[in-house]
Amino acid sequence: MIQLDGMSFSVDEVVAIAYGRDQVSIAPSALERMSISRRFVEEAMLSTQPVYALNTGVGLLANIALGHAEIEEMQINLVRSHCCGVGEPLAREVVRGLMAIRANVLAKGVSGIRPVIAERICDLLNCGVTPVIPSRGSVGASGDLAPLAHMALALIGEGDAEYEGKVRPASECLVLAGLEPLQLQAKEGISLLNGTQAMLSIGCLQLKEIETLFVAAQTSAAITMEALRGTPVPFDARLHKVRPHPGQLHSAEHMRSLLADSPIPRTQGVNRKIQDAYCLRCIPQVHGAAWDTLREARRVFEIELNSATDNPLVFEEDILSGGNFHGAPLALNLDYLAIAICQIAGISERRTERLLNPTLNEGLPAFLASAPGIESGLMIAQVTAAGLYAEMRVLATPASTGSLPTSGNQEDFVSMGMTSALKLEQSVKLARMIVAIELMAATRALDFREESETTPVLQEAIRRFREYVPAWSKDCVLSTRMTGAEKFIASGSLNNIEVQASVAA
């Protein structure tokens, strides 16, 4: 059971809840803070002083005062009117991540809502009720309004939700789960809508996918090094100690570990290879820069996971209007991640080309075909990788530079963070397939070498890979093997490869 306290939520915990590996509750300390915050709101309702979204309209309508009898109606109207999402529904795990993050943000205790609101979100998570949330319609300020409105709609028993594998009216799902619909009170509608949780949920889930992809790219690169008889000199610790970017140091150390005690001979003396092409020689510099981007994104995401992104926020002395809902910190890092994985995928595609090209592959058969000419081998797999990479380059164009004004020019500079998140989601899938194609080529290339034995770690990696993608001897339909290779990478089977190999040894 993960307790949400508004202070210590992590990316890994988001992922665990999103995939149903943990249940969730609100920490007692957070319940107390929410109760105190709620009392401040109730006191403010007795005043005639205007408070944004409590006794006023929202956006450009903030100058319109509301009568006391209109306050609760306005909160429900906010939820209904903001349900403007379109497009395919967000994946179930994205919605669950969004819900968990929203509950944690409310648990911080500065949103002025009753504790039951956050508790009911946890109830839906634990009972398996997942609101149906369309994927399009957010500009990332004031947060992810439309996606969060669709979540809130299910809480009040309207709209659709998924329960036990079937999409039904949310009211029916609540009955089946033994839950009552919420009756929203003052401030609670706006507190459910304002925030960055949709883009952040996607960001957290994709960050974990990219971390897994990074390990696969490193492992695939190491097998390629073995197949091409590449020199391990560029991974020497002395080189990286004098340019100590953390990611570069990490990548180089990992490559040394993967290639340690390789039995594959490298040419010596006058025939010794002086240096390899950049796609082999510069692995630590390129992969390492991507790794540093991942670390920075994780840092930013974990700050945001425990940040109040509502507006207004409720403090003991004041209820303050601000802009904590603005998605700029996330939008930038989501765009950075798309650029980083474009680097990983691009250098992987170049290694695939080098494995297949008979003028570059150190004596391997052309396109790794058993009988070049009669067979084409992996020729078109590389074409596919090139096509995917071209698409990735388009997706790496930042969305965060494309603000458009909204809400009568009151909300005149927005983050477009949800667009950044959605395109990152697509880009990760493409990058995974590009690395999968390299892994197919690298393992096949090694099979052609007389000395096909490699390091214990890489031998174990290849053994696991062959459970998904059996070796083949002649031309065959490669798309099924490519899909198998992509599934292998997504499985995370390589994440603990060095530990397992050392145990086996």
XYZ file of C-alpha atoms in Angstrom:
505
model
C 0.000 0.000 0.000
C 1.417 3.358 -1.053
C 0.436 6.246 1.215
C 0.117 9.605 -0.482
C 1.291 12.501 1.672
C 1.816 15.222 -0.943
C 5.516 15.306 -0.133
C 7.330 12.133 -1.191
C 5.663 10.571 -4.243
C 8.140 9.096 -6.747
C 8.147 8.199 -10.432
C 8.510 4.522 -9.542
C 5.460 4.670 -7.261
C 3.409 6.326 -10.007
C 4.327 3.473 -12.346
C 3.480 0.836 -9.712
C 0.006 2.304 -9.165
C -0.552 2.898 -12.872
C -0.009 -0.777 -13.647
C -2.027 -1.983 -10.653
C 0.941 -3.350 -8.712
C 0.079 -1.353 -5.571
C -2.978 0.014 -3.845
C -3.095 3.541 -2.538
C -4.363 5.566 0.416
C -4.041 9.077 1.837
C -1.647 9.520 4.768
C -3.262 10.644 8.058
C -1.028 13.744 8.146
C -2.336 14.740 4.718
C -5.960 14.226 5.768
C -5.370 16.605 8.662
C -3.797 19.250 6.413
C -6.705 19.004 3.971
C -9.229 19.436 6.783
C -7.462 22.581 7.998
C -7.283 23.951 4.455
C -10.977 23.256 3.973
C -11.865 25.279 7.055
C -10.100 28.304 5.565
C -12.268 27.979 2.440
C -15.442 27.750 4.484
C -14.428 30.870 6.379
C -13.707 32.687 3.106
C -17.205 31.856 1.877
C -18.615 33.981 4.690
C -16.742 37.012 3.365
C -17.822 39.306 0.543
C -14.248 39.566 -0.734
C -13.930 38.063 -4.245
C -11.861 34.870 -4.414
C -11.083 33.464 -7.855
C -13.165 30.381 -8.760
C -14.698 30.316 -5.299
C -17.198 33.139 -5.681
C -16.225 34.344 -9.157
C -16.232 32.963 -12.661
C -13.055 31.613 -14.255
C -10.721 32.706 -17.037
C -11.900 35.921 -18.663
C -15.089 35.608 -16.568
C -13.170 36.056 -13.306
C -14.643 39.545 -12.845
C -18.182 38.152 -12.554
C -19.263 37.731 -8.932
C -21.364 34.736 -7.896
C -24.100 34.634 -5.310
C -23.765 32.148 -2.455
C -26.489 29.948 -3.937
C -24.615 29.738 -7.249
C -21.266 28.545 -5.899
C -21.895 24.788 -5.883
C -23.734 24.875 -9.203
C -20.742 26.640 -10.743
C -18.369 23.890 -9.559
C -20.432 21.206 -11.298
C -20.810 23.383 -14.377
C -17.030 23.791 -14.481
C -16.567 20.038 -14.682
C -19.200 19.556 -17.369
C -18.196 22.542 -19.501
C -14.501 21.647 -19.402
C -15.128 18.117 -20.689
C -14.043 19.048 -24.203
C -11.557 16.260 -24.846
C -11.489 14.535 -28.229
C -9.567 11.709 -29.853
C -8.601 8.239 -28.712
C -8.884 7.607 -24.963
C -5.713 7.759 -22.928
C -4.334 4.340 -22.027
C -5.675 2.862 -18.794
C -2.286 3.092 -17.084
C -1.939 6.766 -18.042
C -5.330 7.536 -16.485
C -4.472 5.618 -13.323
C -1.181 7.477 -13.076
C -3.006 10.782 -13.572
C -5.471 9.921 -10.796
C -2.754 8.924 -8.343
C -0.771 12.090 -9.011
C -3.889 14.249 -8.635
C -4.732 12.611 -5.312
C -1.190 13.257 -4.103
C -1.299 16.911 -5.188
C -4.567 17.377 -3.289
C -2.988 15.623 -0.289
C -0.506 18.476 -0.048
C -3.285 20.326 1.732
C -3.365 23.702 -0.002
C -6.305 23.159 -2.373
C -9.097 23.776 0.116
C -11.050 20.609 -0.690
C -12.627 18.106 1.680
C -10.447 15.022 2.323
C -13.171 12.816 0.849
C -12.304 14.115 -2.645
C -8.772 12.699 -2.553
C -9.975 9.576 -0.761
C -12.585 8.918 -3.448
C -9.928 9.099 -6.172
C -8.034 6.435 -4.215
C -11.234 4.378 -3.948
C -11.618 4.401 -7.726
C -7.998 3.314 -8.150
C -8.281 0.499 -5.624
C -11.619 -0.733 -7.006
C -10.431 -0.623 -10.614
C -12.778 2.098 -11.880
C -10.928 4.017 -14.608
C -12.506 7.125 -16.169
C -12.470 7.300 -19.961
C -10.382 10.367 -20.822
C -9.908 11.534 -24.431
C -6.265 12.175 -25.285
C -6.573 15.516 -27.093
C -7.728 18.910 -25.886
C -5.106 20.203 -23.450
C -2.712 23.100 -24.053
C -0.946 22.572 -20.730
C -2.187 25.766 -19.018
C -4.257 26.172 -16.917
C -2.860 22.710 -16.608
C -4.547 19.782 -18.312
C -8.069 21.145 -17.954
C -10.000 18.885 -20.327
C -8.367 15.577 -19.297
C -8.821 16.334 -15.604
C -12.422 17.409 -16.202
C -13.166 13.990 -17.681
C -11.657 12.388 -14.569
C -13.784 14.610 -12.334
C -16.868 13.781 -14.396
C -16.577 10.126 -13.411
C -16.243 11.101 -9.750
C -19.673 12.755 -9.881
C -21.153 9.735 -11.650
C -21.306 11.136 -15.169
C -19.513 10.286 -18.403
C -17.954 6.880 -19.043
C -15.513 4.695 -17.173
C -13.960 1.267 -17.550
C -14.631 -1.420 -14.951
C -13.677 -5.092 -15.123
C -12.551 -4.699 -18.717
C -15.737 -3.090 -20.004
C -16.554 0.563 -20.730
C -19.841 1.552 -19.090
C -21.563 4.693 -17.824
C -19.574 5.955 -14.836
C -22.706 5.855 -12.683
C -23.001 2.118 -13.343
C -19.308 1.553 -12.610
C -19.636 3.290 -9.252
C -22.625 1.134 -8.296
C -20.781 -2.058 -9.278
C -17.759 -0.965 -7.234
C -19.939 -0.060 -4.245
C -19.135 3.652 -4.407
C -21.306 6.775 -4.227
C -20.925 9.684 -6.681
C -19.424 12.800 -5.147
C -21.467 15.941 -4.568
C -19.019 18.761 -5.247
C -18.958 21.747 -2.941
C -17.296 25.166 -3.116
C -13.790 25.218 -4.642
C -13.793 21.461 -5.358
C -14.553 21.551 -9.070
C -11.709 23.926 -9.872
C -9.379 21.976 -7.567
C -9.952 18.838 -9.612
C -9.355 20.574 -12.947
C -6.298 22.768 -12.480
C -3.029 20.853 -12.782
C -0.421 19.159 -14.933
C -1.255 15.573 -14.086
C -2.092 14.227 -17.571
C 1.203 15.273 -19.148
C 3.066 14.272 -15.987
C 1.539 10.791 -15.930
C 2.629 10.210 -19.521
C 6.040 11.647 -18.673
C 6.567 9.305 -15.717
C 5.499 6.216 -17.653
C 7.595 7.110 -20.680
C 10.612 7.930 -18.528
C 10.587 4.352 -17.228
C 10.252 3.054 -20.784
C 13.215 5.165 -21.910
C 15.345 3.983 -18.993
C 14.689 0.414 -20.129
C 15.409 1.401 -23.728
C 18.724 2.941 -22.662
C 19.937 -0.378 -21.226
C 18.861 -2.160 -24.413
C 20.674 0.389 -26.587
C 23.855 -0.032 -24.562
C 23.628 -3.830 -24.759
C 22.862 -3.812 -28.467
C 25.771 -1.437 -29.061
C 28.097 -3.768 -27.164
C 27.037 -6.762 -29.290
C 27.561 -4.640 -32.400
C 31.060 -3.783 -31.138
C 31.796 -7.490 -30.803
C 30.399 -8.354 -34.236
C 32.376 -5.558 -35.935
C 35.568 -6.278 -33.967
C 35.441 -2.731 -32.640
C 38.202 -1.504 -30.378
C 37.236 -1.008 -26.711
C 39.805 1.775 -26.280
C 37.176 4.587 -26.486
C 35.630 3.269 -23.257
C 38.871 3.560 -21.266
C 38.108 5.281 -17.965
C 40.984 7.729 -18.419
C 39.284 9.314 -21.420
C 36.069 9.965 -19.544
C 37.659 11.114 -16.321
C 38.861 14.231 -18.142
C 35.387 14.994 -19.514
C 33.305 13.930 -16.537
C 29.711 14.404 -17.630
C 27.829 11.975 -15.356
C 25.989 10.268 -18.212
C 29.161 9.831 -20.228
C 30.903 8.278 -17.227
C 27.911 5.996 -16.662
C 27.689 4.862 -20.286
C 31.428 4.216 -20.587
C 31.536 2.240 -17.350
C 28.551 0.187 -18.489
C 30.191 -0.533 -21.851
C 33.391 -1.645 -20.096
C 31.316 -3.980 -17.952
C 29.462 -5.433 -20.941
C 32.682 -5.982 -22.918
C 34.943 -7.112 -20.067
C 37.038 -10.232 -20.790
C 35.809 -10.541 -24.356
C 37.332 -13.609 -26.046
C 36.848 -12.115 -29.507
C 40.233 -11.288 -31.074
C 41.005 -7.789 -32.292
C 43.643 -7.249 -34.972
C 47.106 -6.491 -33.639
C 50.341 -4.845 -34.847
C 50.352 -3.027 -38.174
C 46.823 -4.264 -38.903
C 45.490 -2.938 -35.611
C 42.430 -0.727 -36.050
C 43.355 2.782 -34.911
C 39.810 3.975 -34.313
C 36.236 3.144 -35.198
C 33.519 5.282 -36.760
C 31.648 7.700 -34.523
C 28.629 5.395 -34.091
C 30.939 2.999 -32.210
C 33.598 5.311 -30.820
C 31.243 7.967 -29.444
C 28.687 5.723 -27.725
C 29.450 7.131 -24.237
C 29.250 10.717 -25.438
C 25.921 10.266 -27.266
C 24.221 7.761 -24.971
C 25.626 9.596 -21.970
C 24.115 12.917 -23.005
C 20.756 11.174 -23.318
C 21.237 9.619 -19.877
C 21.847 13.047 -18.353
C 18.594 14.224 -19.938
C 16.764 11.296 -18.320
C 18.224 12.148 -14.915
C 17.184 15.782 -15.221
C 13.682 14.806 -16.344
C 13.314 12.493 -13.350
C 14.400 15.314 -11.030
C 11.861 17.726 -12.537
C 9.072 15.132 -12.600
C 9.560 14.252 -8.933
C 9.422 17.911 -7.927
C 6.182 18.248 -9.908
C 4.709 15.069 -8.413
C 4.798 16.737 -5.008
C 3.864 20.268 -6.074
C 0.595 22.132 -5.654
C -0.602 22.954 -9.163
C -4.071 24.204 -8.291
C -5.299 27.797 -8.518
C -6.061 29.515 -6.254
C -4.086 27.969 -3.391
C -5.236 28.115 0.206
C -2.841 29.257 2.927
C -3.476 30.092 6.560
C -3.143 33.811 5.950
C -4.526 34.098 2.422
C -6.097 32.467 -0.600
C -3.716 33.343 -3.421
C -4.122 33.253 -7.184
C -1.000 32.328 -9.130
C 0.235 30.241 -12.014
C 1.463 26.936 -10.560
C -0.684 25.111 -13.104
C 1.566 26.223 -15.970
C 3.159 23.213 -17.626
C 6.368 24.877 -18.845
C 8.768 22.864 -16.621
C 7.246 19.621 -17.869
C 6.809 20.687 -21.485
C 10.488 21.547 -21.811
C 11.647 18.276 -20.283
C 9.206 16.212 -22.332
C 10.610 17.886 -25.439
C 14.162 17.273 -24.211
C 13.355 13.573 -23.796
C 12.078 13.365 -27.374
C 15.343 14.888 -28.570
C 17.404 12.584 -26.340
C 15.827 9.383 -27.624
C 16.209 10.699 -31.165
C 19.947 10.656 -30.446
C 19.811 7.085 -29.127
C 17.761 5.911 -32.110
C 19.819 7.792 -34.685
C 23.158 6.363 -33.610
C 21.568 2.902 -33.373
C 20.352 3.128 -36.973
C 23.904 4.051 -38.048
C 25.288 0.971 -36.302
C 22.712 -1.170 -38.099
C 23.849 0.269 -41.438
C 27.463 -0.535 -40.569
C 26.564 -4.137 -39.727
C 24.827 -4.612 -43.081
C 27.029 -2.642 -45.475
C 29.644 -4.987 -47.031
C 32.095 -2.110 -47.435
C 31.949 -1.338 -43.702
C 31.120 -4.556 -41.831
C 34.568 -6.114 -41.495
C 34.019 -9.055 -43.820
C 30.497 -10.035 -42.861
C 28.110 -11.089 -45.666
C 26.307 -8.263 -47.443
C 23.159 -7.359 -45.490
C 23.842 -10.405 -43.301
C 22.265 -12.646 -45.936
C 23.270 -16.316 -45.962
C 23.440 -16.204 -49.774
C 23.670 -12.551 -50.903
C 21.971 -12.012 -54.229
C 19.563 -14.899 -53.880
C 18.700 -13.467 -50.487
C 18.370 -9.849 -49.316
C 18.970 -10.488 -45.632
C 18.252 -7.474 -43.428
C 18.460 -4.927 -46.249
C 14.892 -3.684 -45.868
C 14.935 -3.841 -42.065
C 17.468 -1.017 -42.217
C 15.163 0.849 -44.611
C 12.423 0.507 -42.001
C 14.764 1.851 -39.317
C 15.584 4.842 -41.530
C 11.883 5.519 -42.100
C 11.135 5.332 -38.387
C 14.020 7.653 -37.616
C 12.732 10.194 -40.140
C 9.420 10.179 -38.274
C 11.222 10.567 -34.955
C 13.011 13.649 -36.234
C 9.634 15.273 -36.899
C 8.409 14.270 -33.439
C 11.545 15.771 -31.874
C 10.439 19.245 -32.992
C 9.568 20.998 -29.709
C 5.898 21.592 -28.980
C 6.780 23.923 -26.111
C 7.726 26.700 -28.533
C 4.242 26.767 -30.060
C 2.052 28.728 -27.646
C -1.367 29.904 -28.833
C -3.516 32.271 -26.729
C -6.772 30.955 -25.237
C -9.701 32.048 -23.083
C -10.224 35.488 -24.574
C -6.472 36.207 -24.407
C -6.527 35.955 -20.612
C -4.591 32.698 -20.830
C -2.298 34.090 -23.474
C 0.885 32.021 -23.129
C 0.485 28.282 -22.678
C 2.923 25.369 -22.433
C 1.601 22.847 -24.980
C 2.997 20.254 -22.578
C 0.353 17.651 -23.361
C 1.337 17.798 -27.027
C 4.946 17.266 -25.933
C 3.851 14.253 -23.887
C 1.763 12.651 -26.617
C 4.464 12.955 -29.242
C 7.041 11.571 -26.790
C 4.811 8.525 -26.358
C 4.906 7.922 -30.119
C 8.623 8.572 -30.326
C 9.495 6.019 -27.640
C 7.730 3.281 -29.605
C 9.660 4.184 -32.754
C 12.994 4.337 -30.932
C 12.379 0.952 -29.357
C 11.826 -0.607 -32.776
C 14.962 1.012 -34.196
C 17.076 -0.428 -31.370
C 15.267 -3.761 -31.806
C 16.373 -3.840 -35.448
C 19.976 -3.196 -34.405
C 19.753 -5.978 -31.845
C 18.487 -8.377 -34.518
C 21.317 -7.386 -36.848
C 24.014 -7.503 -34.162
C 23.079 -10.961 -32.895
C 22.835 -12.317 -36.437
C 26.186 -10.753 -37.348
C 27.826 -12.420 -34.376
C 26.440 -15.775 -35.546
C 28.413 -15.357 -38.785
C 31.720 -14.990 -36.943
C 33.815 -18.109 -36.435
C 34.493 -16.929 -32.899
C 30.863 -16.281 -32.002
C 31.463 -16.592 -28.256
C 31.331 -13.257 -26.475
C 31.393 -12.042 -22.894
C 29.292 -13.879 -20.269
C 27.002 -10.868 -19.909
C 26.369 -10.588 -23.639
C 25.977 -14.353 -23.993
C 23.202 -14.208 -21.412
C 21.625 -11.236 -23.200
C 21.628 -13.154 -26.491
C 20.189 -16.259 -24.815
C 17.265 -14.238 -23.486
C 16.822 -12.485 -26.811
C 16.590 -15.821 -28.634
C 13.576 -16.739 -26.502
C 11.742 -13.935 -28.312
C 13.542 -14.021 -31.672
C 14.873 -17.439 -32.747
C 17.863 -17.482 -35.074
C 17.121 -17.972 -38.782
C 19.194 -19.353 -41.633
C 17.566 -17.937 -44.772
C 15.267 -15.126 -45.885
C 12.003 -15.043 -43.965
C 9.270 -12.599 -42.986
C 11.172 -10.256 -40.696
C 8.296 -8.128 -39.409
C 7.251 -10.800 -36.901
C 10.827 -11.081 -35.647
C 11.088 -7.296 -35.437
C 7.931 -7.232 -33.325
C 9.386 -9.963 -31.130
C 12.602 -7.980 -30.705
C 10.621 -4.873 -29.774
C 8.636 -6.852 -27.186
C 11.884 -8.233 -25.784
C 13.232 -4.732 -25.199
C 9.933 -3.536 -23.705
C 9.917 -6.504 -21.304
C 12.914 -5.083 -19.446
C 14.640 -8.458 -19.588
C 18.013 -6.743 -20.022
C 17.666 -4.486 -16.980
C 19.248 -6.986 -14.597
C 21.414 -8.796 -17.120
C 24.768 -8.145 -15.447
C 23.577 -9.359 -12.051
C 22.172 -12.551 -13.580
C 25.295 -13.186 -15.650
C 27.550 -12.834 -12.613
C 25.387 -15.278 -10.646
C 25.518 -17.761 -13.543
C 29.292 -17.433 -13.722
